[in-house]
Amino acid sequence: DVKVTQSSRYLVKRTGEKVFLECVQDMDHENMFWYRQDPGLGLRLIYFSYDVKMKEKGDIPEGYSVSREKKERFSLILESASTNQTSMYLCASSQGATGELFFGEGSRLTVL
Amino acid sequence: AQSVTQLGSHVSVSEGALVLLRCNYSSSVPPYLFWYVQYPNQGLQLLLKYTSAATLVKGINGFEAEFKKSETSFHLTKPSAHMSDAAEYFCAVTMNSGYSTLTFGKGTMLLVSP
C-alpha cells in the first residue's frame, strides 16, 4: 500500500519557536508538496519540490522554508512560529508532471 | 493561470437522494481535473480524475463526474447518498501542458441525514 507519513499528527508550539514538520513517502515519487488547509480557504500550496535539493515556492511561501535532502523526505520549517500559522498542514507526493497526489493524514499545528 | 470554483460550501441531502456537487474551472490550456474526498481527521484521497479521455469519468464509491468543456464544469454526482458519504469534497485542476501544480477549490462539505 502506498504511504505518505507525517511525523506528528498534533503539535502545540509557542510563538517564536522553530517548528519542523517531517514527511516521508515510500513510493519513490519525484514530486513532493506542502499544503496548508484552513476552513473556508481550501488547500493552499506552500512549497513543492520536483527533485532532491530542488524547491519551488507555491502560493503562500512567506514565513516557511523547506528541505529535501533525500528523495523520500520533505521537511517544512517554520523559522519563528506565529499565531497565524495555526493550521492543518498536509504533505503530498506524486509522480510525473500531472500525476495524482497522494496525501498524508495531516499535521495539526497550534501556535500559542 | 488556472482556478476552481466550488458552488456551495455545504450541501445537505437525505440518505438515498441524489448527490450533486458543483465545480467550475478556468484554465488557459486543456485541463486535467480531479475530485478528492477528505473524511474527518484524515488526509485527502482521490475519488476520480479526468485526463482528456472519456468525458464521463467513474470513480470509487459510486461517484462519477462529467467534463463539459462548453460549460467549463466538472460536477460530481452519485445517484443515491449513503451516510458514509458525509465528508468534505475538493475539486482540483492542473494544466495538461508541461509541469503544473494542482489548484484546489475551497471545498464542499456534504452532510447526509437519515
PDB file of C-alpha atoms in Angstrom:
ATOM      1  CA  ASP A   1       0.000   0.000   0.000  1.00  0.00           C
ATOM      2  CA  VAL A   2       1.286   3.440  -0.909  1.00  0.00           C
ATOM      3  CA  LYS A   3       2.050   5.625   2.028  1.00  0.00           C
ATOM      4  CA  VAL A   4       2.843   9.211   2.912  1.00  0.00           C
ATOM      5  CA  THR A   5       3.691   9.557   6.576  1.00  0.00           C
ATOM      6  CA  GLN A   6       3.720  12.817   8.502  1.00  0.00           C
ATOM      7  CA  SER A   7       5.712  12.614  11.694  1.00  0.00           C
ATOM      8  CA  SER A   8       3.319  14.413  14.031  1.00  0.00           C
ATOM      9  CA  ARG A   9      -0.474  14.453  13.938  1.00  0.00           C
ATOM     10  CA  TYR A  10      -0.815  17.173  16.577  1.00  0.00           C
ATOM     11  CA  LEU A  11       1.667  19.802  17.745  1.00  0.00           C
ATOM     12  CA  VAL A  12       1.397  22.716  20.133  1.00  0.00           C
ATOM     13  CA  LYS A  13       4.145  25.339  19.959  1.00  0.00           C
ATOM     14  CA  ARG A  14       4.766  28.808  21.339  1.00  0.00           C
ATOM     15  CA  THR A  15       5.165  31.981  19.339  1.00  0.00           C
ATOM     16  CA  GLY A  16       8.739  32.386  18.141  1.00  0.00           C
ATOM     17  CA  GLU A  17       9.647  28.691  18.339  1.00  0.00           C
ATOM     18  CA  LYS A  18      11.240  26.918  15.384  1.00  0.00           C
ATOM     19  CA  VAL A  19       8.989  24.146  14.096  1.00  0.00           C
ATOM     20  CA  PHE A  20       9.866  21.171  11.905  1.00  0.00           C
ATOM     21  CA  LEU A  21       7.195  19.158  10.119  1.00  0.00           C
ATOM     22  CA  GLU A  22       8.514  15.973   8.566  1.00  0.00           C
ATOM     23  CA  CYS A  23       7.055  13.981   5.688  1.00  0.00           C
ATOM     24  CA  VAL A  24       8.237  10.659   4.262  1.00  0.00           C
ATOM     25  CA  GLN A  25       6.895   8.782   1.226  1.00  0.00           C
ATOM     26  CA  ASP A  26       7.657   5.202   0.270  1.00  0.00           C
ATOM     27  CA  MET A  27       6.596   5.319  -3.403  1.00  0.00           C
ATOM     28  CA  ASP A  28       9.838   6.652  -4.915  1.00  0.00           C
ATOM     29  CA  HIS A  29       7.896   9.689  -6.164  1.00  0.00           C
ATOM     30  CA  GLU A  30       9.767  12.579  -7.748  1.00  0.00           C
ATOM     31  CA  ASN A  31       7.446  15.311  -6.535  1.00  0.00           C
ATOM     32  CA  MET A  32       6.535  16.350  -3.011  1.00  0.00           C
ATOM     33  CA  PHE A  33       4.298  19.133  -1.764  1.00  0.00           C
ATOM     34  CA  TRP A  34       3.316  21.003   1.379  1.00  0.00           C
ATOM     35  CA  TYR A  35      -0.186  22.432   1.580  1.00  0.00           C
ATOM     36  CA  ARG A  36      -1.897  24.386   4.285  1.00  0.00           C
ATOM     37  CA  GLN A  37      -5.632  23.785   4.909  1.00  0.00           C
ATOM     38  CA  ASP A  38      -7.857  26.329   6.626  1.00  0.00           C
ATOM     39  CA  PRO A  39     -11.665  26.332   6.937  1.00  0.00           C
ATOM     40  CA  GLY A  40     -13.289  28.172   4.041  1.00  0.00           C
ATOM     41  CA  LEU A  41      -9.981  28.606   2.214  1.00  0.00           C
ATOM     42  CA  GLY A  42      -9.397  25.065   0.963  1.00  0.00           C
ATOM     43  CA  LEU A  43      -5.841  23.911   0.329  1.00  0.00           C
ATOM     44  CA  ARG A  44      -3.135  26.421  -0.441  1.00  0.00           C
ATOM     45  CA  LEU A  45       0.265  25.407  -1.753  1.00  0.00           C
ATOM     46  CA  ILE A  46       3.223  26.491   0.379  1.00  0.00           C
ATOM     47  CA  TYR A  47       6.212  24.870  -1.327  1.00  0.00           C
ATOM     48  CA  PHE A  48       6.888  21.961  -3.621  1.00  0.00           C
ATOM     49  CA  SER A  49       9.881  20.011  -4.848  1.00  0.00           C
ATOM     50  CA  TYR A  50      10.296  18.029  -8.035  1.00  0.00           C
ATOM     51  CA  ASP A  51      13.734  16.644  -7.260  1.00  0.00           C
ATOM     52  CA  VAL A  52      16.192  16.203  -4.439  1.00  0.00           C
ATOM     53  CA  LYS A  53      17.618  19.538  -3.275  1.00  0.00           C
ATOM     54  CA  MET A  54      15.173  21.393  -5.550  1.00  0.00           C
ATOM     55  CA  LYS A  55      12.385  23.576  -4.216  1.00  0.00           C
ATOM     56  CA  GLU A  56       9.831  25.935  -5.656  1.00  0.00           C
ATOM     57  CA  LYS A  57       7.622  28.498  -3.956  1.00  0.00           C
ATOM     58  CA  GLY A  58       3.915  27.923  -4.028  1.00  0.00           C
ATOM     59  CA  ASP A  59       1.172  30.466  -3.443  1.00  0.00           C
ATOM     60  CA  ILE A  60       1.894  31.270   0.216  1.00  0.00           C
ATOM     61  CA  PRO A  61       5.611  30.671   0.989  1.00  0.00           C
ATOM     62  CA  GLU A  62       6.097  33.609   3.369  1.00  0.00           C
ATOM     63  CA  GLY A  63       7.173  32.500   6.827  1.00  0.00           C
ATOM     64  CA  TYR A  64       8.098  28.993   5.687  1.00  0.00           C
ATOM     65  CA  SER A  65      11.091  27.175   4.270  1.00  0.00           C
ATOM     66  CA  VAL A  66      11.627  23.580   3.146  1.00  0.00           C
ATOM     67  CA  SER A  67      14.347  20.995   2.869  1.00  0.00           C
ATOM     68  CA  ARG A  68      14.671  17.969   0.635  1.00  0.00           C
ATOM     69  CA  GLU A  69      17.967  16.214   1.208  1.00  0.00           C
ATOM     70  CA  LYS A  70      16.667  12.759   0.242  1.00  0.00           C
ATOM     71  CA  LYS A  71      14.109  11.762  -2.348  1.00  0.00           C
ATOM     72  CA  GLU A  72      11.715  10.246   0.151  1.00  0.00           C
ATOM     73  CA  ARG A  73      11.754  13.051   2.718  1.00  0.00           C
ATOM     74  CA  PHE A  74      10.405  16.613   2.540  1.00  0.00           C
ATOM     75  CA  SER A  75      10.506  18.867   5.584  1.00  0.00           C
ATOM     76  CA  LEU A  76       8.580  22.066   6.241  1.00  0.00           C
ATOM     77  CA  ILE A  77      10.235  24.561   8.573  1.00  0.00           C
ATOM     78  CA  LEU A  78       8.691  27.470  10.403  1.00  0.00           C
ATOM     79  CA  GLU A  79      11.691  29.549  11.465  1.00  0.00           C
ATOM     80  CA  SER A  80       9.732  31.592  14.019  1.00  0.00           C
ATOM     81  CA  ALA A  81       6.192  30.362  14.513  1.00  0.00           C
ATOM     82  CA  SER A  82       3.381  32.883  14.726  1.00  0.00           C
ATOM     83  CA  THR A  83      -0.238  32.501  15.773  1.00  0.00           C
ATOM     84  CA  ASN A  84      -1.441  32.994  12.201  1.00  0.00           C
ATOM     85  CA  GLN A  85       0.386  29.800  11.266  1.00  0.00           C
ATOM     86  CA  THR A  86      -2.024  27.758  13.366  1.00  0.00           C
ATOM     87  CA  SER A  87      -3.439  25.406  10.754  1.00  0.00           C
ATOM     88  CA  MET A  88      -3.621  21.900   9.306  1.00  0.00           C
ATOM     89  CA  TYR A  89      -0.571  21.059   7.207  1.00  0.00           C
ATOM     90  CA  LEU A  90      -0.822  18.387   4.520  1.00  0.00           C
ATOM     91  CA  CYS A  91       2.069  16.715   2.743  1.00  0.00           C
ATOM     92  CA  ALA A  92       1.587  15.013  -0.617  1.00  0.00           C
ATOM     93  CA  SER A  93       3.649  13.266  -3.274  1.00  0.00           C
ATOM     94  CA  SER A  94       3.175  12.469  -6.948  1.00  0.00           C
ATOM     95  CA  GLN A  95       4.924  11.021  -9.956  1.00  0.00           C
ATOM     96  CA  GLY A  96       5.178  12.797 -13.298  1.00  0.00           C
ATOM     97  CA  ALA A  97       4.009  16.206 -14.451  1.00  0.00           C
ATOM     98  CA  THR A  98       0.280  15.764 -13.878  1.00  0.00           C
ATOM     99  CA  GLY A  99       0.123  12.797 -11.608  1.00  0.00           C
ATOM    100  CA  GLU A 100      -2.313  12.006  -8.857  1.00  0.00           C
ATOM    101  CA  LEU A 101      -1.406  13.395  -5.443  1.00  0.00           C
ATOM    102  CA  PHE A 102      -1.105  11.006  -2.511  1.00  0.00           C
ATOM    103  CA  PHE A 103      -1.662  12.703   0.826  1.00  0.00           C
ATOM    104  CA  GLY A 104      -0.521  12.119   4.364  1.00  0.00           C
ATOM    105  CA  GLU A 105      -3.012  12.322   7.225  1.00  0.00           C
ATOM    106  CA  GLY A 106      -2.032  15.847   8.133  1.00  0.00           C
ATOM    107  CA  SER A 107      -0.317  17.647  10.996  1.00  0.00           C
ATOM    108  CA  ARG A 108      -2.477  19.978  13.039  1.00  0.00           C
ATOM    109  CA  LEU A 109      -0.300  22.769  14.423  1.00  0.00           C
ATOM    110  CA  THR A 110      -1.439  25.140  17.144  1.00  0.00           C
ATOM    111  CA  VAL A 111       0.767  28.159  17.899  1.00  0.00           C
ATOM    112  CA  LEU A 112       0.037  29.841  21.237  1.00  0.00           C
TER     113      LEU A 112
ATOM    114  CA  ALA B   1      -3.485  30.582 -14.998  1.00  0.00           C
ATOM    115  CA  GLN B   2      -5.905  28.099 -13.529  1.00  0.00           C
ATOM    116  CA  SER B   3      -8.606  28.264 -10.889  1.00  0.00           C
ATOM    117  CA  VAL B   4     -11.504  26.269  -9.490  1.00  0.00           C
ATOM    118  CA  THR B   5     -14.827  27.426  -8.070  1.00  0.00           C
ATOM    119  CA  GLN B   6     -16.955  25.102  -5.987  1.00  0.00           C
ATOM    120  CA  LEU B   7     -20.505  26.325  -5.579  1.00  0.00           C
ATOM    121  CA  GLY B   8     -21.792  25.856  -2.060  1.00  0.00           C
ATOM    122  CA  SER B   9     -19.609  25.398   0.997  1.00  0.00           C
ATOM    123  CA  HIS B  10     -22.204  22.987   2.423  1.00  0.00           C
ATOM    124  CA  VAL B  11     -24.657  20.642   0.700  1.00  0.00           C
ATOM    125  CA  SER B  12     -27.261  18.666   2.638  1.00  0.00           C
ATOM    126  CA  VAL B  13     -29.054  15.598   1.290  1.00  0.00           C
ATOM    127  CA  SER B  14     -31.133  12.784   2.701  1.00  0.00           C
ATOM    128  CA  GLU B  15     -29.893   9.223   2.610  1.00  0.00           C
ATOM    129  CA  GLY B  16     -30.880   7.716  -0.761  1.00  0.00           C
ATOM    130  CA  ALA B  17     -31.133  11.088  -2.511  1.00  0.00           C
ATOM    131  CA  LEU B  18     -29.082  12.279  -5.467  1.00  0.00           C
ATOM    132  CA  VAL B  19     -25.768  13.933  -4.648  1.00  0.00           C
ATOM    133  CA  LEU B  20     -24.658  16.836  -6.872  1.00  0.00           C
ATOM    134  CA  LEU B  21     -21.530  18.813  -6.040  1.00  0.00           C
ATOM    135  CA  ARG B  22     -20.667  21.604  -8.449  1.00  0.00           C
ATOM    136  CA  CYS B  23     -17.256  22.560  -9.785  1.00  0.00           C
ATOM    137  CA  ASN B  24     -16.349  25.099 -12.451  1.00  0.00           C
ATOM    138  CA  TYR B  25     -12.812  25.637 -13.626  1.00  0.00           C
ATOM    139  CA  SER B  26     -10.786  28.077 -15.641  1.00  0.00           C
ATOM    140  CA  SER B  27      -7.658  27.066 -17.456  1.00  0.00           C
ATOM    141  CA  SER B  28      -5.719  28.581 -20.325  1.00  0.00           C
ATOM    142  CA  VAL B  29      -4.971  25.130 -21.760  1.00  0.00           C
ATOM    143  CA  PRO B  30      -6.831  21.795 -21.690  1.00  0.00           C
ATOM    144  CA  PRO B  31      -7.105  20.782 -18.079  1.00  0.00           C
ATOM    145  CA  TYR B  32      -6.728  17.676 -16.019  1.00  0.00           C
ATOM    146  CA  LEU B  33      -9.463  17.651 -13.373  1.00  0.00           C
ATOM    147  CA  PHE B  34      -9.734  15.795 -10.095  1.00  0.00           C
ATOM    148  CA  TRP B  35     -12.159  15.204  -7.251  1.00  0.00           C
ATOM    149  CA  TYR B  36     -10.745  14.371  -3.829  1.00  0.00           C
ATOM    150  CA  VAL B  37     -12.577  13.402  -0.640  1.00  0.00           C
ATOM    151  CA  GLN B  38     -11.499  14.083   2.935  1.00  0.00           C
ATOM    152  CA  TYR B  39     -13.046  12.170   5.821  1.00  0.00           C
ATOM    153  CA  PRO B  40     -12.757  13.676   9.320  1.00  0.00           C
ATOM    154  CA  ASN B  41      -9.210  13.785  10.681  1.00  0.00           C
ATOM    155  CA  GLN B  42      -7.735  12.249   7.551  1.00  0.00           C
ATOM    156  CA  GLY B  43      -5.807  13.382   4.506  1.00  0.00           C
ATOM    157  CA  LEU B  44      -7.332  13.637   1.047  1.00  0.00           C
ATOM    158  CA  GLN B  45      -7.874  10.644  -1.190  1.00  0.00           C
ATOM    159  CA  LEU B  46      -8.609  10.574  -4.901  1.00  0.00           C
ATOM    160  CA  LEU B  47     -12.200   9.898  -5.974  1.00  0.00           C
ATOM    161  CA  LEU B  48     -11.740  10.251  -9.720  1.00  0.00           C
ATOM    162  CA  LYS B  49      -9.837  12.151 -12.406  1.00  0.00           C
ATOM    163  CA  TYR B  50     -10.362  13.407 -15.950  1.00  0.00           C
ATOM    164  CA  THR B  51      -7.335  13.316 -18.240  1.00  0.00           C
ATOM    165  CA  SER B  52      -8.822  14.041 -21.701  1.00  0.00           C
ATOM    166  CA  ALA B  53     -10.091  10.541 -22.409  1.00  0.00           C
ATOM    167  CA  ALA B  54     -13.811   9.812 -21.843  1.00  0.00           C
ATOM    168  CA  THR B  55     -15.789  12.842 -20.693  1.00  0.00           C
ATOM    169  CA  LEU B  56     -17.803  10.775 -18.203  1.00  0.00           C
ATOM    170  CA  VAL B  57     -15.478   9.539 -15.503  1.00  0.00           C
ATOM    171  CA  LYS B  58     -16.376   6.892 -12.953  1.00  0.00           C
ATOM    172  CA  GLY B  59     -14.695   6.844  -9.590  1.00  0.00           C
ATOM    173  CA  ILE B  60     -14.754   4.959  -6.340  1.00  0.00           C
ATOM    174  CA  ASN B  61     -17.771   4.513  -4.051  1.00  0.00           C
ATOM    175  CA  GLY B  62     -20.289   5.007  -6.894  1.00  0.00           C
ATOM    176  CA  PHE B  63     -19.311   8.593  -7.720  1.00  0.00           C
ATOM    177  CA  GLU B  64     -18.952   9.910 -11.233  1.00  0.00           C
ATOM    178  CA  ALA B  65     -18.260  13.263 -12.906  1.00  0.00           C
ATOM    179  CA  GLU B  66     -18.810  14.649 -16.370  1.00  0.00           C
ATOM    180  CA  PHE B  67     -16.394  17.009 -18.097  1.00  0.00           C
ATOM    181  CA  LYS B  68     -18.309  19.657 -20.063  1.00  0.00           C
ATOM    182  CA  LYS B  69     -15.950  21.900 -21.960  1.00  0.00           C
ATOM    183  CA  SER B  70     -18.697  24.270 -23.167  1.00  0.00           C
ATOM    184  CA  GLU B  71     -19.733  24.917 -19.561  1.00  0.00           C
ATOM    185  CA  THR B  72     -16.203  24.659 -18.078  1.00  0.00           C
ATOM    186  CA  SER B  73     -17.709  22.335 -15.497  1.00  0.00           C
ATOM    187  CA  PHE B  74     -16.816  19.064 -13.803  1.00  0.00           C
ATOM    188  CA  HIS B  75     -19.706  18.347 -11.437  1.00  0.00           C
ATOM    189  CA  LEU B  76     -19.615  15.319  -9.130  1.00  0.00           C
ATOM    190  CA  THR B  77     -22.693  13.110  -8.803  1.00  0.00           C
ATOM    191  CA  LYS B  78     -23.865   9.983  -7.048  1.00  0.00           C
ATOM    192  CA  PRO B  79     -27.353   8.555  -7.642  1.00  0.00           C
ATOM    193  CA  SER B  80     -28.050   7.572  -4.049  1.00  0.00           C
ATOM    194  CA  ALA B  81     -26.331   9.064  -0.996  1.00  0.00           C
ATOM    195  CA  HIS B  82     -25.157   6.895   1.858  1.00  0.00           C
ATOM    196  CA  MET B  83     -24.418   8.025   5.392  1.00  0.00           C
ATOM    197  CA  SER B  84     -20.771   7.087   4.855  1.00  0.00           C
ATOM    198  CA  ASP B  85     -20.520   9.690   2.058  1.00  0.00           C
ATOM    199  CA  ALA B  86     -20.552  12.504   4.622  1.00  0.00           C
ATOM    200  CA  ALA B  87     -17.191  14.215   4.129  1.00  0.00           C
ATOM    201  CA  GLU B  88     -15.572  17.246   2.530  1.00  0.00           C
ATOM    202  CA  TYR B  89     -15.057  17.149  -1.219  1.00  0.00           C
ATOM    203  CA  PHE B  90     -12.473  19.110  -3.162  1.00  0.00           C
ATOM    204  CA  CYS B  91     -12.293  19.779  -6.882  1.00  0.00           C
ATOM    205  CA  ALA B  92      -8.831  20.422  -8.325  1.00  0.00           C
ATOM    206  CA  VAL B  93      -7.350  21.416 -11.678  1.00  0.00           C
ATOM    207  CA  THR B  94      -3.957  21.230 -13.287  1.00  0.00           C
ATOM    208  CA  MET B  95      -2.909  22.190 -16.773  1.00  0.00           C
ATOM    209  CA  ASN B  96      -2.322  19.495 -19.357  1.00  0.00           C
ATOM    210  CA  SER B  97       0.793  21.262 -20.539  1.00  0.00           C
ATOM    211  CA  GLY B  98       4.223  20.708 -19.109  1.00  0.00           C
ATOM    212  CA  TYR B  99       4.616  20.743 -15.364  1.00  0.00           C
ATOM    213  CA  SER B 100       1.874  22.312 -13.321  1.00  0.00           C
ATOM    214  CA  THR B 101       0.795  22.031  -9.717  1.00  0.00           C
ATOM    215  CA  LEU B 102      -2.743  21.233  -8.596  1.00  0.00           C
ATOM    216  CA  THR B 103      -5.005  24.138  -7.709  1.00  0.00           C
ATOM    217  CA  PHE B 104      -7.801  23.209  -5.292  1.00  0.00           C
ATOM    218  CA  GLY B 105     -11.230  24.648  -4.758  1.00  0.00           C
ATOM    219  CA  LYS B 106     -12.336  25.731  -1.292  1.00  0.00           C
ATOM    220  CA  GLY B 107     -14.225  22.505  -0.677  1.00  0.00           C
ATOM    221  CA  THR B 108     -17.837  21.446  -0.203  1.00  0.00           C
ATOM    222  CA  MET B 109     -18.961  19.719   2.970  1.00  0.00           C
ATOM    223  CA  LEU B 110     -21.552  17.029   2.213  1.00  0.00           C
ATOM    224  CA  LEU B 111     -24.000  16.366   5.026  1.00  0.00           C
ATOM    225  CA  VAL B 112     -26.191  13.250   4.822  1.00  0.00           C
ATOM    226  CA  SER B 113     -29.226  12.901   7.049  1.00  0.00           C
ATOM    227  CA  PRO B 114     -31.133   9.679   7.741  1.00  0.00           C
TER     228      PRO B 114
END
